[in-house]
CSV table of C-alpha atoms in Angstrom, one decimal:
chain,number,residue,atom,x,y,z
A,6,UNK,CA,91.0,68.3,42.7
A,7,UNK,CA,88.7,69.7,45.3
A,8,UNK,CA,90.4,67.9,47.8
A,9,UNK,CA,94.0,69.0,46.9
A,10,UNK,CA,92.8,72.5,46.6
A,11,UNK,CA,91.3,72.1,50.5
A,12,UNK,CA,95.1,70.7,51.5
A,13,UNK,CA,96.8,73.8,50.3
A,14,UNK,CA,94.3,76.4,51.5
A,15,UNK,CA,94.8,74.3,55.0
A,16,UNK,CA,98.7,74.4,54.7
A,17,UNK,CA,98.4,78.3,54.1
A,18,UNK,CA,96.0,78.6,56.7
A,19,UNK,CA,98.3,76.8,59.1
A,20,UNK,CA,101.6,79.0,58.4
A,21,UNK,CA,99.6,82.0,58.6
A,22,UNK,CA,98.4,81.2,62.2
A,23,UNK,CA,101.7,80.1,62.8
A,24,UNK,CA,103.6,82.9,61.5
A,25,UNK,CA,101.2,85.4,63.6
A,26,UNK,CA,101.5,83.4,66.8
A,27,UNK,CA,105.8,83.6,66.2
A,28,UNK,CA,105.1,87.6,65.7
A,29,UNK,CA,102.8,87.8,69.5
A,30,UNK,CA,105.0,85.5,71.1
A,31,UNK,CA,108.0,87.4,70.0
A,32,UNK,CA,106.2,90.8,71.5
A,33,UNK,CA,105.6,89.0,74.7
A,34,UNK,CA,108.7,88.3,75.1
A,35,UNK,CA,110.9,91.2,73.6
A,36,UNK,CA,114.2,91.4,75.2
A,37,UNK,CA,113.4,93.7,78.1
A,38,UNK,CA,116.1,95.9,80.0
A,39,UNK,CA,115.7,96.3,83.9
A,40,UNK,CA,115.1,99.5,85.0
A,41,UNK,CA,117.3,101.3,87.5
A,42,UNK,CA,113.9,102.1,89.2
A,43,UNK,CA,113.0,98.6,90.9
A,44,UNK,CA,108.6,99.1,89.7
A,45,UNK,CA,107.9,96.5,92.3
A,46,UNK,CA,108.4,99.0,95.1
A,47,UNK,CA,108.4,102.0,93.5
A,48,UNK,CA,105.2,104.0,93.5
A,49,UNK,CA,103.1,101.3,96.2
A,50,UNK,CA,103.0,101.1,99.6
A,51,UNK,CA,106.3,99.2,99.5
A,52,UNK,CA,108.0,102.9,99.7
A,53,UNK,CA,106.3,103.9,103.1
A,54,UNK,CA,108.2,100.6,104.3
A,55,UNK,CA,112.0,101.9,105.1
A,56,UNK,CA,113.2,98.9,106.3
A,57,UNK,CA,113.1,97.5,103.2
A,58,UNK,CA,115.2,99.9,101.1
A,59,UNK,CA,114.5,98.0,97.5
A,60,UNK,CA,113.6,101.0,95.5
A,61,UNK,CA,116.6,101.0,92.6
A,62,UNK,CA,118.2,98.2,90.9
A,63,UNK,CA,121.6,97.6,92.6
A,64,UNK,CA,123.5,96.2,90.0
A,65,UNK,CA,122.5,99.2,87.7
A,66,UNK,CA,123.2,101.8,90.5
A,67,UNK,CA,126.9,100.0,90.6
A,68,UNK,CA,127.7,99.5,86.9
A,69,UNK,CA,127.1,103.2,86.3
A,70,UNK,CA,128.6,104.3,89.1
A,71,UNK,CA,125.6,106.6,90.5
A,72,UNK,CA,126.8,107.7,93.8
A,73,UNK,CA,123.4,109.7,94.7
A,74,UNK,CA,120.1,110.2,93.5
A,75,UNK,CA,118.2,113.3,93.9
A,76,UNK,CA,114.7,113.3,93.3
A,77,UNK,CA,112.0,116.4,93.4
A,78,UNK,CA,108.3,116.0,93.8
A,79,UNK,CA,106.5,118.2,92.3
A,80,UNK,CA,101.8,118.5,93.3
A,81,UNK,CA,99.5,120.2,91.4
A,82,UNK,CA,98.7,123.4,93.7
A,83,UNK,CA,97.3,127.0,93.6
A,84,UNK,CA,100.5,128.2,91.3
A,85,UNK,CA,100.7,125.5,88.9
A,86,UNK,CA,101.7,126.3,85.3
A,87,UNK,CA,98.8,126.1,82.3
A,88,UNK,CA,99.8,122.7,81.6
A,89,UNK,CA,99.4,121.5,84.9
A,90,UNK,CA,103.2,121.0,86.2
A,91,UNK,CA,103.8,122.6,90.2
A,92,UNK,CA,106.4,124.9,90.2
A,93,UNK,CA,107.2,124.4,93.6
A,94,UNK,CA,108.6,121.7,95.3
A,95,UNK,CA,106.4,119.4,97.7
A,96,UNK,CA,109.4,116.9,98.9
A,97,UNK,CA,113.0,116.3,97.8
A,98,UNK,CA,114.6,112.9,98.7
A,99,UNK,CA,118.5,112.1,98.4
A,100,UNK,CA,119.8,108.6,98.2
A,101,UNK,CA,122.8,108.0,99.1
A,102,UNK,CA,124.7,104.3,97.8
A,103,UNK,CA,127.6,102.4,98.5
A,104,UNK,CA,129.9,101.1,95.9
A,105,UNK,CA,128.3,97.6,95.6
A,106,UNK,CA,125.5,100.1,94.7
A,107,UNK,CA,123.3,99.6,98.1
A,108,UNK,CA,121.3,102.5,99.5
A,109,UNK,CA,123.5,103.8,102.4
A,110,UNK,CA,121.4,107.1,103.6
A,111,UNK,CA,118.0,108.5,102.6
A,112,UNK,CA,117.2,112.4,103.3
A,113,UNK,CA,113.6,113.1,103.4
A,114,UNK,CA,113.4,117.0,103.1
A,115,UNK,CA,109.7,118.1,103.6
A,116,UNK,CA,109.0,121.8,101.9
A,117,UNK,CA,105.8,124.4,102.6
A,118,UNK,CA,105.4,127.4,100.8
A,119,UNK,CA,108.8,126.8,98.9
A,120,UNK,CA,110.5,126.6,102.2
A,121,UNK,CA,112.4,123.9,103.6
A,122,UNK,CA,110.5,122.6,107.1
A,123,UNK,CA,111.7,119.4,107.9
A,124,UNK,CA,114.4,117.2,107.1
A,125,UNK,CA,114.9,112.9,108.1
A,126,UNK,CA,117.8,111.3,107.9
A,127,UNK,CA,117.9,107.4,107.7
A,128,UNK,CA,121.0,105.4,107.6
A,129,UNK,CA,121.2,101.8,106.8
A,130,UNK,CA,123.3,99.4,107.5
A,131,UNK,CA,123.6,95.0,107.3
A,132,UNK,CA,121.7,94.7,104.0
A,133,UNK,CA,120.1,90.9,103.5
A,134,UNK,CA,120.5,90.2,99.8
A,135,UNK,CA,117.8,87.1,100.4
A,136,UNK,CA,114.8,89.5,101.9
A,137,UNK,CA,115.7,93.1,101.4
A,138,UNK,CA,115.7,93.9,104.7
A,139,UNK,CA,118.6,96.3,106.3
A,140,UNK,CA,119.1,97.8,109.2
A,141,UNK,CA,117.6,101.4,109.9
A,142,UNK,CA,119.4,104.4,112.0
A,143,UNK,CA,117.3,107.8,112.3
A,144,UNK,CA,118.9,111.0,113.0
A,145,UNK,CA,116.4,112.0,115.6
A,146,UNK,CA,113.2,110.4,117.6
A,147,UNK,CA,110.6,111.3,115.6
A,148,UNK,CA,106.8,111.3,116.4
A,149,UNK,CA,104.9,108.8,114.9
A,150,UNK,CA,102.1,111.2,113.7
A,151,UNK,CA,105.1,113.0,112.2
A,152,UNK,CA,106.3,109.7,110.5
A,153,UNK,CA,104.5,108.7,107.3
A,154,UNK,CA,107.1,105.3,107.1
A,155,UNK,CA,106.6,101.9,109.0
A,156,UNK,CA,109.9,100.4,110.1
A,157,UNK,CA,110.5,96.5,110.9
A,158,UNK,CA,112.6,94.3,113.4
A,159,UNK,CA,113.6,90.6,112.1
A,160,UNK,CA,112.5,88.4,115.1
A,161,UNK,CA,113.4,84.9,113.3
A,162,UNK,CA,115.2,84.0,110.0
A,163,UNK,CA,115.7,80.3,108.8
A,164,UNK,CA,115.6,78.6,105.2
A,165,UNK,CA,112.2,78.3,104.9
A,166,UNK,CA,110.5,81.7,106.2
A,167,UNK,CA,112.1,85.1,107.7
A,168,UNK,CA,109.7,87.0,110.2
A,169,UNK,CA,109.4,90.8,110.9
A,170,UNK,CA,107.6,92.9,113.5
A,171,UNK,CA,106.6,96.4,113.0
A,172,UNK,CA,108.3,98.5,115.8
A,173,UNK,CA,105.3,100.1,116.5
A,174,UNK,CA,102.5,97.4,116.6
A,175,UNK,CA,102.3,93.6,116.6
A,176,UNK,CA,101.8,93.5,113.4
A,177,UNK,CA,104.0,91.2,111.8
A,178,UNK,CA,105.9,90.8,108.0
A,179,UNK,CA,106.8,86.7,106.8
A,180,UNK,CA,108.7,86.6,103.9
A,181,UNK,CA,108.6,83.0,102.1
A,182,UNK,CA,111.5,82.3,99.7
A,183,UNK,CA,110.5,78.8,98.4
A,184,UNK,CA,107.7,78.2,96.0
A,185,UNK,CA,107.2,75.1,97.6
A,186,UNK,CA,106.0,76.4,101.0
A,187,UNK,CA,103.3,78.8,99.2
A,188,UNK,CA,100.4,76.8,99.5
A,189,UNK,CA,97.5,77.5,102.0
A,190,UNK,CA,98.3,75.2,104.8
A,191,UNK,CA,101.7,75.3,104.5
A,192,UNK,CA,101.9,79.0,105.4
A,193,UNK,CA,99.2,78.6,107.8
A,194,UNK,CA,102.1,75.5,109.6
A,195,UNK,CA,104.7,77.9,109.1
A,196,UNK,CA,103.5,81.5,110.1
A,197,UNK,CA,100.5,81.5,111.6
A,198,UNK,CA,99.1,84.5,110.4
A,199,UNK,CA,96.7,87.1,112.3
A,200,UNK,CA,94.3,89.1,109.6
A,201,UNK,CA,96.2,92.1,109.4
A,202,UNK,CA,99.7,90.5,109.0
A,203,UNK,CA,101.7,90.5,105.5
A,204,UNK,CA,102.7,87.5,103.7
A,205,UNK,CA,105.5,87.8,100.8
A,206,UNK,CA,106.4,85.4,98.4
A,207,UNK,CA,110.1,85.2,96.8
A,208,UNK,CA,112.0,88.3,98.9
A,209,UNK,CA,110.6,92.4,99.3
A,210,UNK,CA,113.3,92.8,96.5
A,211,UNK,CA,111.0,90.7,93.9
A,212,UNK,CA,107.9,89.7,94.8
A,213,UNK,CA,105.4,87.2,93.3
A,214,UNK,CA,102.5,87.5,96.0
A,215,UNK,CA,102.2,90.3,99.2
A,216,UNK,CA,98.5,89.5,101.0
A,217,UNK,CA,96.8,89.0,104.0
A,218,UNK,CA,94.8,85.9,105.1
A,219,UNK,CA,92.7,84.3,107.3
A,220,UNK,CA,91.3,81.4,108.2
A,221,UNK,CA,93.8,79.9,106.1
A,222,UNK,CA,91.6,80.9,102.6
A,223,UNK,CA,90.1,84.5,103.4
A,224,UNK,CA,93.0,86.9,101.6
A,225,UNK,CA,93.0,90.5,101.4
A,226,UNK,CA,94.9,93.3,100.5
A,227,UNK,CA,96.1,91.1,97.4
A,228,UNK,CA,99.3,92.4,95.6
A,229,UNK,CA,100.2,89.9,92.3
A,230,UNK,CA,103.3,90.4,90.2
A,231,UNK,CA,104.1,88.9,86.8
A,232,UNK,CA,107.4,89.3,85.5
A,233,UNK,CA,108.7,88.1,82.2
A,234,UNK,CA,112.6,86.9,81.9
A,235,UNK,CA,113.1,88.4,85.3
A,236,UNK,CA,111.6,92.3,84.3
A,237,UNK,CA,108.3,93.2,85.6
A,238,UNK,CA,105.3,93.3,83.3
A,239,UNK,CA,101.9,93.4,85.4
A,240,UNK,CA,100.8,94.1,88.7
A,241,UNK,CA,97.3,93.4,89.7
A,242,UNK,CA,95.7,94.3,93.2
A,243,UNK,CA,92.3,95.2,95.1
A,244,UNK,CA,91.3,98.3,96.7
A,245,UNK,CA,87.6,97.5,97.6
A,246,UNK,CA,85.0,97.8,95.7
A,247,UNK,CA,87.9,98.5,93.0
A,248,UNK,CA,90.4,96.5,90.9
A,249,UNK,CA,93.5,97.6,89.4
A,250,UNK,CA,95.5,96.5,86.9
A,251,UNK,CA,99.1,98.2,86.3
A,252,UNK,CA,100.8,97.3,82.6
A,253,UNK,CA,104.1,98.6,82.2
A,254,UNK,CA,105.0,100.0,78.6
A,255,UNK,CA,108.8,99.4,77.0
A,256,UNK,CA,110.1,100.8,74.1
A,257,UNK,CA,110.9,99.1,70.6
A,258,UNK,CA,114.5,98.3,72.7
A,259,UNK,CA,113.1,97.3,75.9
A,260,UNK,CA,113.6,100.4,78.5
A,261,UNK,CA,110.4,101.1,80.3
A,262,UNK,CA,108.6,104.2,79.6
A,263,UNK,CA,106.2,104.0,82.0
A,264,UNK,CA,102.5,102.5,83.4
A,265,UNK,CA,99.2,102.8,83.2
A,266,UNK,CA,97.0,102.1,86.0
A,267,UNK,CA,93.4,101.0,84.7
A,268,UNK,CA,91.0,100.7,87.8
A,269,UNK,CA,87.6,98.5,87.2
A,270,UNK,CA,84.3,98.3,89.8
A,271,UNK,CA,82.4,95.3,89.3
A,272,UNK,CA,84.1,94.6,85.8
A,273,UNK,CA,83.5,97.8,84.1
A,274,UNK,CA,86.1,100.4,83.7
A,275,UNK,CA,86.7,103.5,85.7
A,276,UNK,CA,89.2,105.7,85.4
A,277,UNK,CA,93.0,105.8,84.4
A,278,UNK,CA,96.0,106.6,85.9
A,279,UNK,CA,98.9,107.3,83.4
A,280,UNK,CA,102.6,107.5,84.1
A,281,UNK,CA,105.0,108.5,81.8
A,282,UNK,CA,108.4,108.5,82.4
A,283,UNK,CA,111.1,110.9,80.5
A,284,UNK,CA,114.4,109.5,79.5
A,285,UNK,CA,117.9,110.0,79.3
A,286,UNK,CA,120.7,107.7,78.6
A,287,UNK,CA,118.0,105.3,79.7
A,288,UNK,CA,117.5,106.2,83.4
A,289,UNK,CA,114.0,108.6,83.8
A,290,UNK,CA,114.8,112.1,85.1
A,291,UNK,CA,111.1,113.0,84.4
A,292,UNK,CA,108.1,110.9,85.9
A,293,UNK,CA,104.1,113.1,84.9
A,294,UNK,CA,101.2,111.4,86.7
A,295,UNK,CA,98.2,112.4,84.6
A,296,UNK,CA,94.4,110.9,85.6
A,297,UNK,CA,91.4,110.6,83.2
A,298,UNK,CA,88.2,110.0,83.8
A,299,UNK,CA,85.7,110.0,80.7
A,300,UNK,CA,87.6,112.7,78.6
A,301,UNK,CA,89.0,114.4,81.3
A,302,UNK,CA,92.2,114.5,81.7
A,303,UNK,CA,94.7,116.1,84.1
A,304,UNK,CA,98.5,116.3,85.3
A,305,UNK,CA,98.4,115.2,89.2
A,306,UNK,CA,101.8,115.4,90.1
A,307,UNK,CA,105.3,115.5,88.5
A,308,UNK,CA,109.0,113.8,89.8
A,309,UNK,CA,112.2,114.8,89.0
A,310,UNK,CA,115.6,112.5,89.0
A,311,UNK,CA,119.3,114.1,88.9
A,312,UNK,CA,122.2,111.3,88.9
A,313,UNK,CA,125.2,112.2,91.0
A,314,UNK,CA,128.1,109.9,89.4
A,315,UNK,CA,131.5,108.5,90.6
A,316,UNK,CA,134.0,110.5,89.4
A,317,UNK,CA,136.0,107.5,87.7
A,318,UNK,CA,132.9,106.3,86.0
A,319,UNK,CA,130.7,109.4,85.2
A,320,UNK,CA,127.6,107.7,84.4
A,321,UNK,CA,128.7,105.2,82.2
């Protein structure tokens, strides 16, 4: 009797563990929608590099028809409100897209005091659907103290690796499509590297790895991305002594909400950065940065998106 009794509890056991591990696998992997916001680029360093103009989701940017997107950044200064929003602006950027829904222009209008003081105009032109890369027209020479953006020439481009070179250094960009060529030695064969060069696996557009190495084993400046079904999930990095750790949050039907940067030194946490993104018709037209650290908590800067449709679609 004892022994049947043991069976069943087992067999209970066993569907309960089973059932549970159904319900976190299912959470892992929810059916997630891509955001018109490509969060590999978006908010990194990947946004200072223009010649890779990978910040929005082309094939959302076409199906709804969004012609232009403005969007308003807003720092915490001297006049902010009680709950920490700016009131004035800090920058405005405009992008501009073609019908296939690639970035054509980007106007960088720089403010001070609430007064316009500067304006860029980049153009782009010969988009590479592989890499990312396109081609980059400014309006004007501009200074490169004045110039917070690194821009790239393609010096060589065949199946297995596409090289870049900053225009205003040596420093070069590889980009390695095929898994198969990401092990140590075969990038080593294939690119060699100088220490402050940058290695990406997959494309700019959707990256897997972006580091720098030497002597073949010695990486820094380690950028990991882990994407589930094709939408990104994690990002993970190293900003000596400090590690950080971005999680993206979706809602109950998928549509990102946000991130949340955790930061950890020596494997304790540190602080927090939180990012919460406001949405309509499922595109964010309201991004709040907020930081805590121990129960301090405070709004750092705000962004602002306005959609500017096609006429024939109007927004979908």
């Amino acid at each position: 009797m004892k022994q049947v009794y043991f069976i069943l509890l087992l067999l209970i056991l066993t569907a309960c563990s089973g059932g549970l591990n159904n319900h976190n696998k299912g959470n892992d992997h929810q059916n997630l929608e891509p955001n018109v916001l490509n969060l590999s680029a978006m908010y990194s360093d990947g946004e200072k590099i223009i010649s890779f103009p990978v910040w929005f989701n082309d094939s959302i940017i076409k199906r709804r028809g969004i012609r232009a997107i403005e969007r308003t950044f807003y720092y915490e200064t001297a006049d902010s409100t009680e709950d920490g929003a700016a009131v004035t602006p800090d920058k405005k950027i405009t992008y501009s897209f073609t019908k296939d829904g690639l970035l054509q222009t980007m106007q960088i209008g720089n403010y001070y005091d609430n007064r316009l003081i500067s304006t860029i105009l980049i153009s782009y032109s010969d988009h590479q659907e592989v890499t990312g890369f396109a081609k980059v027209k400014l309006n004007e020479e501009i200074r490169k103290e004045d110039f917070a953006y690194y821009e790239f020439k393609q010096l060589q481009r065949t199946k297995s690796l596409v090289s870049f070179e900053s225009t205003a250094s040596s420093r070069k960009l590889f980009v390695v499509p095929n898994s198969k060529n990401w092990k140590s030695l075969t990038i080593d064969t294939l690119c060699r590297p100088g220490k402050d060069d940058i290695i990406a696996w997959g494309s700019m557009r959707h990256p897997e790895k972006i580091y720098s190495v030497q002597n073949l084993v010695e990486e820094s400046n380690v950028r990991e991305f882990t994407y589930v079904e094709g939408v990104l999930k994690h990002i993970d990095w190293t900003d000596d002594p400090f590690k950080i750790h971005r999680t993206f949050r979706f809602d109950k039907e998928g549509i990102c909400t946000g991130f949340v940067d955790s930061t950890f030194s020596m494997g304790d946490f540190v602080a927090s950065s939180n990012y919460d993104f406001e949405l309509k018709n499922g595109l964010p037209v309201n991004v709040v940065k907020e930081v805590k650290r121990g129960e301090i908590e405070r709004v750092i800067f705000k962004e602002t998106f306005e959609y500017i449709y096609d006429a024939k679609k109007a927004g979908d």
